[in-house]
């Protein structure tokens, strides 16, 4: 499943930092400059020398990638591109029908989104419901932030959906060519790659889409969802 409507989907947020909470263990990775924290303490993770923590969480460093895994098979791969981090998340032994959050929907439905309080949003999903209901319900409160370092980013939502189709031919020409040159052929991924690369003004954004699997289904928010037929 993939959700469209703003830059940086399906599995990347083009972050300057990411934090992974696995059980009681928290791992933070930053760029510019590259640095790692484990449970709030600066930690060195040598290349090709995995760090096994008492909790069973392991942090491995291979070139520009960090792999964070636990005994249940949950995994987060952080790929550093110098100015941003591409984060890929894999769920372990938890049965897919029971996964909750931004990456999973109880029942494993590809056409539904479920808020943190259990409200089910079905297609067509309005832009307001996607961001003001679904997104806001899963947002970490400022008072419970997980990052050790000061977070200077301001939480917020876009004012309207934007797709590659909203860009002019002149705006997207370079980005579209860069995405095609990288071998991206799936139309949904090609559109997202074009949008991200255009908005960020940086061809390095293309890298986040090269190894991404084609989405099973794409959910595109609409400005106003029409009532279901009676």
PDB file of C-alpha atoms in Angstrom:
ATOM      1  CA  UNK A   1       0.000   0.000   0.000  1.00  0.00           C
ATOM      2  CA  UNK A   2       1.123   3.522  -0.698  1.00  0.00           C
ATOM      3  CA  UNK A   3      -0.368   6.860   0.323  1.00  0.00           C
ATOM      4  CA  UNK A   4       0.124   9.805  -2.000  1.00  0.00           C
ATOM      5  CA  UNK A   5      -0.681  13.477  -1.670  1.00  0.00           C
ATOM      6  CA  UNK A   6       2.548  15.076  -0.502  1.00  0.00           C
ATOM      7  CA  UNK A   7       6.235  14.461  -1.173  1.00  0.00           C
ATOM      8  CA  UNK A   8       8.216  11.633   0.430  1.00  0.00           C
ATOM      9  CA  UNK A   9       6.331   8.369   0.229  1.00  0.00           C
ATOM     10  CA  UNK A  10       6.177   5.338   0.207  1.00  0.00           C
ATOM     11  CA  UNK A  11       8.838   4.398   2.746  1.00  0.00           C
ATOM     12  CA  UNK A  12      11.058   7.384   3.057  1.00  0.00           C
ATOM     13  CA  UNK A  13      10.630  10.635   4.857  1.00  0.00           C
ATOM     14  CA  UNK A  14      13.870  12.226   3.646  1.00  0.00           C
ATOM     15  CA  UNK A  15      14.799  12.829   7.263  1.00  0.00           C
ATOM     16  CA  UNK A  16      17.780  14.563   8.816  1.00  0.00           C
ATOM     17  CA  UNK A  17      17.399  12.151  11.732  1.00  0.00           C
ATOM     18  CA  UNK A  18      15.454   9.026  12.627  1.00  0.00           C
ATOM     19  CA  UNK A  19      14.723   7.350  15.937  1.00  0.00           C
ATOM     20  CA  UNK A  20      13.899   3.666  16.401  1.00  0.00           C
ATOM     21  CA  UNK A  21      12.278   2.405  19.582  1.00  0.00           C
ATOM     22  CA  UNK A  22      12.467  -1.384  19.982  1.00  0.00           C
ATOM     23  CA  UNK A  23      11.210  -2.428  23.374  1.00  0.00           C
ATOM     24  CA  UNK A  24      13.159  -0.415  25.941  1.00  0.00           C
ATOM     25  CA  UNK A  25      15.999   0.376  23.521  1.00  0.00           C
ATOM     26  CA  UNK A  26      16.089   3.635  21.561  1.00  0.00           C
ATOM     27  CA  UNK A  27      18.490   4.168  18.660  1.00  0.00           C
ATOM     28  CA  UNK A  28      18.905   7.566  16.995  1.00  0.00           C
ATOM     29  CA  UNK A  29      20.806   8.265  13.799  1.00  0.00           C
ATOM     30  CA  UNK A  30      21.618  11.747  12.490  1.00  0.00           C
ATOM     31  CA  UNK A  31      23.302  13.218   9.424  1.00  0.00           C
ATOM     32  CA  UNK A  32      25.269  16.431   8.853  1.00  0.00           C
ATOM     33  CA  UNK A  33      27.343  15.244  10.659  1.00  0.00           C
ATOM     34  CA  UNK A  34      26.756  11.493  10.957  1.00  0.00           C
ATOM     35  CA  UNK A  35      26.275  10.391  14.584  1.00  0.00           C
ATOM     36  CA  UNK A  36      24.490   7.711  16.613  1.00  0.00           C
ATOM     37  CA  UNK A  37      22.840   7.697  20.038  1.00  0.00           C
ATOM     38  CA  UNK A  38      21.768   4.599  21.974  1.00  0.00           C
ATOM     39  CA  UNK A  39      19.390   5.287  24.849  1.00  0.00           C
ATOM     40  CA  UNK A  40      20.386   8.932  24.790  1.00  0.00           C
ATOM     41  CA  UNK A  41      24.160   8.360  24.850  1.00  0.00           C
ATOM     42  CA  UNK A  42      26.561   9.058  21.933  1.00  0.00           C
ATOM     43  CA  UNK A  43      27.674   5.679  20.607  1.00  0.00           C
ATOM     44  CA  UNK A  44      30.218   4.577  18.023  1.00  0.00           C
ATOM     45  CA  UNK A  45      29.138   1.715  15.773  1.00  0.00           C
ATOM     46  CA  UNK A  46      32.170   0.561  13.814  1.00  0.00           C
ATOM     47  CA  UNK A  47      31.774  -0.575  10.224  1.00  0.00           C
ATOM     48  CA  UNK A  48      31.255  -4.344   9.972  1.00  0.00           C
ATOM     49  CA  UNK A  49      31.367  -4.726  13.771  1.00  0.00           C
ATOM     50  CA  UNK A  50      27.744  -5.186  14.917  1.00  0.00           C
ATOM     51  CA  UNK A  51      26.855  -3.787  18.317  1.00  0.00           C
ATOM     52  CA  UNK A  52      24.738  -6.250  20.336  1.00  0.00           C
ATOM     53  CA  UNK A  53      22.909  -4.555  23.201  1.00  0.00           C
ATOM     54  CA  UNK A  54      21.744  -6.239  26.438  1.00  0.00           C
ATOM     55  CA  UNK A  55      18.132  -5.933  25.287  1.00  0.00           C
ATOM     56  CA  UNK A  56      18.844  -8.151  22.283  1.00  0.00           C
ATOM     57  CA  UNK A  57      18.688  -5.239  19.847  1.00  0.00           C
ATOM     58  CA  UNK A  58      21.572  -5.206  17.384  1.00  0.00           C
ATOM     59  CA  UNK A  59      22.941  -2.231  15.462  1.00  0.00           C
ATOM     60  CA  UNK A  60      25.055  -3.036  12.402  1.00  0.00           C
ATOM     61  CA  UNK A  61      26.926  -0.505  10.258  1.00  0.00           C
ATOM     62  CA  UNK A  62      27.725  -1.335   6.633  1.00  0.00           C
ATOM     63  CA  UNK A  63      29.027   1.522   4.498  1.00  0.00           C
ATOM     64  CA  UNK A  64      26.253   4.104   4.332  1.00  0.00           C
ATOM     65  CA  UNK A  65      23.679   1.819   5.964  1.00  0.00           C
ATOM     66  CA  UNK A  66      22.697   1.097   9.552  1.00  0.00           C
ATOM     67  CA  UNK A  67      20.560  -1.979  10.314  1.00  0.00           C
ATOM     68  CA  UNK A  68      18.677  -2.043  13.605  1.00  0.00           C
ATOM     69  CA  UNK A  69      17.093  -5.408  14.447  1.00  0.00           C
ATOM     70  CA  UNK A  70      15.651  -7.259  17.415  1.00  0.00           C
ATOM     71  CA  UNK A  71      15.054 -10.886  18.405  1.00  0.00           C
ATOM     72  CA  UNK A  72      11.481 -10.773  17.059  1.00  0.00           C
ATOM     73  CA  UNK A  73      12.654 -10.002  13.539  1.00  0.00           C
ATOM     74  CA  UNK A  74      11.649  -6.350  13.498  1.00  0.00           C
ATOM     75  CA  UNK A  75      14.079  -4.309  11.442  1.00  0.00           C
ATOM     76  CA  UNK A  76      14.849  -0.736  10.463  1.00  0.00           C
ATOM     77  CA  UNK A  77      17.384   0.107   7.795  1.00  0.00           C
ATOM     78  CA  UNK A  78      18.671   3.669   7.732  1.00  0.00           C
ATOM     79  CA  UNK A  79      20.471   4.557   4.498  1.00  0.00           C
ATOM     80  CA  UNK A  80      22.466   7.779   4.725  1.00  0.00           C
ATOM     81  CA  UNK A  81      22.767   9.913   1.607  1.00  0.00           C
ATOM     82  CA  UNK A  82      24.840  12.704   3.118  1.00  0.00           C
ATOM     83  CA  UNK A  83      22.034  15.230   3.508  1.00  0.00           C
ATOM     84  CA  UNK A  84      19.099  12.967   4.360  1.00  0.00           C
ATOM     85  CA  UNK A  85      18.230   9.490   5.630  1.00  0.00           C
ATOM     86  CA  UNK A  86      16.041   6.974   3.827  1.00  0.00           C
ATOM     87  CA  UNK A  87      14.331   4.769   6.412  1.00  0.00           C
ATOM     88  CA  UNK A  88      12.944   1.330   5.521  1.00  0.00           C
ATOM     89  CA  UNK A  89      10.931  -0.558   8.134  1.00  0.00           C
ATOM     90  CA  UNK A  90      10.208  -4.293   8.282  1.00  0.00           C
ATOM     91  CA  UNK A  91       7.781  -5.940  10.693  1.00  0.00           C
ATOM     92  CA  UNK A  92       8.925  -9.188  12.260  1.00  0.00           C
ATOM     93  CA  UNK A  93       6.907 -12.011  13.759  1.00  0.00           C
ATOM     94  CA  UNK A  94       3.820  -9.885  14.446  1.00  0.00           C
ATOM     95  CA  UNK A  95       1.034 -11.251  12.234  1.00  0.00           C
ATOM     96  CA  UNK A  96       0.220  -8.731   9.501  1.00  0.00           C
ATOM     97  CA  UNK A  97      -3.525  -8.595  10.355  1.00  0.00           C
ATOM     98  CA  UNK A  98      -2.636  -7.239  13.814  1.00  0.00           C
ATOM     99  CA  UNK A  99      -0.165  -4.540  12.769  1.00  0.00           C
ATOM    100  CA  UNK A 100      -1.221  -1.004  13.748  1.00  0.00           C
ATOM    101  CA  UNK A 101       0.038   2.436  12.876  1.00  0.00           C
ATOM    102  CA  UNK A 102       1.293   4.227   9.800  1.00  0.00           C
ATOM    103  CA  UNK A 103       2.674   0.981   8.375  1.00  0.00           C
ATOM    104  CA  UNK A 104      -0.181  -1.378   9.131  1.00  0.00           C
ATOM    105  CA  UNK A 105      -3.936  -1.695   9.328  1.00  0.00           C
ATOM    106  CA  UNK A 106      -5.750  -4.259  11.522  1.00  0.00           C
ATOM    107  CA  UNK A 107      -7.229  -6.797   9.123  1.00  0.00           C
ATOM    108  CA  UNK A 108      -4.467  -6.041   6.597  1.00  0.00           C
ATOM    109  CA  UNK A 109      -6.840  -4.117   4.343  1.00  0.00           C
ATOM    110  CA  UNK A 110      -5.087  -2.180   1.580  1.00  0.00           C
ATOM    111  CA  UNK A 111      -8.053   0.142   1.094  1.00  0.00           C
ATOM    112  CA  UNK A 112      -8.461   1.344   4.672  1.00  0.00           C
ATOM    113  CA  UNK A 113      -6.579   3.514   7.137  1.00  0.00           C
ATOM    114  CA  UNK A 114      -7.165   3.249  10.892  1.00  0.00           C
ATOM    115  CA  UNK A 115      -6.542   6.099  13.332  1.00  0.00           C
ATOM    116  CA  UNK A 116      -4.841   5.609  16.693  1.00  0.00           C
ATOM    117  CA  UNK A 117      -8.237   5.567  18.424  1.00  0.00           C
ATOM    118  CA  UNK A 118      -9.606   2.909  16.059  1.00  0.00           C
ATOM    119  CA  UNK A 119     -11.650   4.996  13.611  1.00  0.00           C
ATOM    120  CA  UNK A 120     -11.710   3.393  10.153  1.00  0.00           C
ATOM    121  CA  UNK A 121     -11.232   5.600   7.102  1.00  0.00           C
ATOM    122  CA  UNK A 122     -12.279   4.045   3.796  1.00  0.00           C
ATOM    123  CA  UNK A 123     -11.629   5.163   0.258  1.00  0.00           C
ATOM    124  CA  UNK A 124     -12.242   7.748  -0.987  1.00  0.00           C
ATOM    125  CA  UNK A 125     -10.307   9.407   1.836  1.00  0.00           C
ATOM    126  CA  UNK A 126     -10.472  13.166   2.025  1.00  0.00           C
ATOM    127  CA  UNK A 127      -7.295  15.191   2.299  1.00  0.00           C
ATOM    128  CA  UNK A 128      -8.529  16.612   5.611  1.00  0.00           C
ATOM    129  CA  UNK A 129      -9.203  13.151   7.055  1.00  0.00           C
ATOM    130  CA  UNK A 130      -5.791  11.895   5.935  1.00  0.00           C
ATOM    131  CA  UNK A 131      -3.850  14.648   7.683  1.00  0.00           C
ATOM    132  CA  UNK A 132      -6.125  16.060  10.394  1.00  0.00           C
ATOM    133  CA  UNK A 133      -7.570  12.730  11.566  1.00  0.00           C
ATOM    134  CA  UNK A 134      -5.290   9.868  10.551  1.00  0.00           C
ATOM    135  CA  UNK A 135      -1.948  11.689  10.587  1.00  0.00           C
ATOM    136  CA  UNK A 136      -2.580  13.757  13.704  1.00  0.00           C
ATOM    137  CA  UNK A 137      -3.817  10.727  15.645  1.00  0.00           C
ATOM    138  CA  UNK A 138      -0.424   9.027  15.207  1.00  0.00           C
ATOM    139  CA  UNK A 139       1.737  12.096  15.746  1.00  0.00           C
ATOM    140  CA  UNK A 140       4.068  11.858  18.756  1.00  0.00           C
ATOM    141  CA  UNK A 141       3.156  14.666  21.201  1.00  0.00           C
ATOM    142  CA  UNK A 142       5.829  17.326  21.571  1.00  0.00           C
ATOM    143  CA  UNK A 143       6.096  16.562  25.287  1.00  0.00           C
ATOM    144  CA  UNK A 144       6.969  12.925  24.487  1.00  0.00           C
ATOM    145  CA  UNK A 145       9.529  13.520  21.769  1.00  0.00           C
ATOM    146  CA  UNK A 146      11.986  10.658  21.345  1.00  0.00           C
ATOM    147  CA  UNK A 147      15.026  12.556  20.065  1.00  0.00           C
ATOM    148  CA  UNK A 148      17.881  13.343  22.436  1.00  0.00           C
ATOM    149  CA  UNK A 149      19.023  16.389  20.483  1.00  0.00           C
ATOM    150  CA  UNK A 150      16.871  19.463  20.170  1.00  0.00           C
ATOM    151  CA  UNK A 151      14.292  19.139  17.427  1.00  0.00           C
ATOM    152  CA  UNK A 152      14.133  22.382  15.487  1.00  0.00           C
ATOM    153  CA  UNK A 153      11.513  21.146  13.026  1.00  0.00           C
ATOM    154  CA  UNK A 154       8.010  22.530  13.376  1.00  0.00           C
ATOM    155  CA  UNK A 155       5.183  20.022  13.136  1.00  0.00           C
ATOM    156  CA  UNK A 156       2.634  20.790  10.470  1.00  0.00           C
ATOM    157  CA  UNK A 157       0.650  19.589   7.484  1.00  0.00           C
ATOM    158  CA  UNK A 158       0.550  20.667   3.835  1.00  0.00           C
ATOM    159  CA  UNK A 159      -2.276  22.949   2.774  1.00  0.00           C
ATOM    160  CA  UNK A 160      -3.320  20.839  -0.189  1.00  0.00           C
ATOM    161  CA  UNK A 161      -2.349  17.605  -1.950  1.00  0.00           C
ATOM    162  CA  UNK A 162       0.340  17.825  -4.593  1.00  0.00           C
ATOM    163  CA  UNK A 163       1.100  15.197  -7.221  1.00  0.00           C
ATOM    164  CA  UNK A 164       3.615  14.950 -10.039  1.00  0.00           C
ATOM    165  CA  UNK A 165       0.734  15.813 -12.349  1.00  0.00           C
ATOM    166  CA  UNK A 166       0.474  19.216 -10.670  1.00  0.00           C
ATOM    167  CA  UNK A 167       3.976  20.146 -11.835  1.00  0.00           C
ATOM    168  CA  UNK A 168       4.510  21.863 -15.163  1.00  0.00           C
ATOM    169  CA  UNK A 169       6.547  20.159 -17.865  1.00  0.00           C
ATOM    170  CA  UNK A 170       9.341  22.645 -17.242  1.00  0.00           C
ATOM    171  CA  UNK A 171       9.311  22.075 -13.490  1.00  0.00           C
ATOM    172  CA  UNK A 172       9.588  18.291 -13.657  1.00  0.00           C
ATOM    173  CA  UNK A 173      11.671  17.789 -16.818  1.00  0.00           C
ATOM    174  CA  UNK A 174      15.034  17.340 -15.090  1.00  0.00           C
ATOM    175  CA  UNK A 175      13.683  15.234 -12.209  1.00  0.00           C
ATOM    176  CA  UNK A 176      11.705  12.949 -14.521  1.00  0.00           C
ATOM    177  CA  UNK A 177      14.777  12.350 -16.660  1.00  0.00           C
ATOM    178  CA  UNK A 178      16.889  11.590 -13.568  1.00  0.00           C
ATOM    179  CA  UNK A 179      14.329   9.097 -12.239  1.00  0.00           C
ATOM    180  CA  UNK A 180      14.060   7.310 -15.586  1.00  0.00           C
ATOM    181  CA  UNK A 181      17.844   7.203 -15.923  1.00  0.00           C
ATOM    182  CA  UNK A 182      17.969   5.443 -12.545  1.00  0.00           C
ATOM    183  CA  UNK A 183      15.815   2.656 -13.966  1.00  0.00           C
ATOM    184  CA  UNK A 184      12.540   3.489 -12.212  1.00  0.00           C
ATOM    185  CA  UNK A 185       9.711   2.228 -14.440  1.00  0.00           C
ATOM    186  CA  UNK A 186       6.703   1.698 -12.158  1.00  0.00           C
ATOM    187  CA  UNK A 187       4.458   4.699 -12.816  1.00  0.00           C
ATOM    188  CA  UNK A 188       3.508   5.292  -9.165  1.00  0.00           C
ATOM    189  CA  UNK A 189       7.131   5.238  -8.032  1.00  0.00           C
ATOM    190  CA  UNK A 190       8.161   7.312 -11.034  1.00  0.00           C
ATOM    191  CA  UNK A 191       5.599   9.975 -10.123  1.00  0.00           C
ATOM    192  CA  UNK A 192       6.716  10.085  -6.477  1.00  0.00           C
ATOM    193  CA  UNK A 193      10.391  10.128  -7.447  1.00  0.00           C
ATOM    194  CA  UNK A 194       9.742  13.003  -9.845  1.00  0.00           C
ATOM    195  CA  UNK A 195       7.831  14.969  -7.228  1.00  0.00           C
ATOM    196  CA  UNK A 196      10.407  14.491  -4.459  1.00  0.00           C
ATOM    197  CA  UNK A 197      13.362  15.295  -6.683  1.00  0.00           C
ATOM    198  CA  UNK A 198      11.659  18.422  -7.993  1.00  0.00           C
ATOM    199  CA  UNK A 199      10.566  19.712  -4.590  1.00  0.00           C
ATOM    200  CA  UNK A 200      13.933  19.007  -2.942  1.00  0.00           C
ATOM    201  CA  UNK A 201      15.996  20.335  -5.869  1.00  0.00           C
ATOM    202  CA  UNK A 202      18.426  17.456  -5.323  1.00  0.00           C
ATOM    203  CA  UNK A 203      18.976  14.430  -7.561  1.00  0.00           C
ATOM    204  CA  UNK A 204      20.115  12.403  -4.548  1.00  0.00           C
ATOM    205  CA  UNK A 205      16.412  11.942  -3.760  1.00  0.00           C
ATOM    206  CA  UNK A 206      16.263   9.497  -6.669  1.00  0.00           C
ATOM    207  CA  UNK A 207      18.249   6.960  -4.631  1.00  0.00           C
ATOM    208  CA  UNK A 208      15.370   6.436  -2.222  1.00  0.00           C
ATOM    209  CA  UNK A 209      13.247   4.876  -4.981  1.00  0.00           C
ATOM    210  CA  UNK A 210      15.703   2.614  -6.777  1.00  0.00           C
ATOM    211  CA  UNK A 211      15.155  -0.508  -4.647  1.00  0.00           C
ATOM    212  CA  UNK A 212      11.555   0.133  -3.607  1.00  0.00           C
ATOM    213  CA  UNK A 213       8.981  -2.543  -4.440  1.00  0.00           C
ATOM    214  CA  UNK A 214       5.987  -1.456  -6.486  1.00  0.00           C
ATOM    215  CA  UNK A 215       3.010  -0.653  -4.204  1.00  0.00           C
ATOM    216  CA  UNK A 216       0.104  -3.122  -4.030  1.00  0.00           C
ATOM    217  CA  UNK A 217      -2.371  -0.272  -3.975  1.00  0.00           C
ATOM    218  CA  UNK A 218      -2.125   3.509  -4.002  1.00  0.00           C
ATOM    219  CA  UNK A 219      -4.450   5.640  -1.875  1.00  0.00           C
ATOM    220  CA  UNK A 220      -4.808   9.163  -3.246  1.00  0.00           C
ATOM    221  CA  UNK A 221      -6.627  11.632  -1.005  1.00  0.00           C
ATOM    222  CA  UNK A 222      -9.309  13.814  -2.531  1.00  0.00           C
ATOM    223  CA  UNK A 223     -10.127  17.352  -1.482  1.00  0.00           C
ATOM    224  CA  UNK A 224     -13.668  16.336  -0.608  1.00  0.00           C
ATOM    225  CA  UNK A 225     -14.805  12.746  -0.260  1.00  0.00           C
ATOM    226  CA  UNK A 226     -18.194  12.099  -1.873  1.00  0.00           C
ATOM    227  CA  UNK A 227     -20.791  10.345   0.287  1.00  0.00           C
ATOM    228  CA  UNK A 228     -21.164   6.649  -0.411  1.00  0.00           C
ATOM    229  CA  UNK A 229     -24.024   5.675  -2.713  1.00  0.00           C
ATOM    230  CA  UNK A 230     -27.184   4.570  -0.927  1.00  0.00           C
TER     231      UNK A 230
END
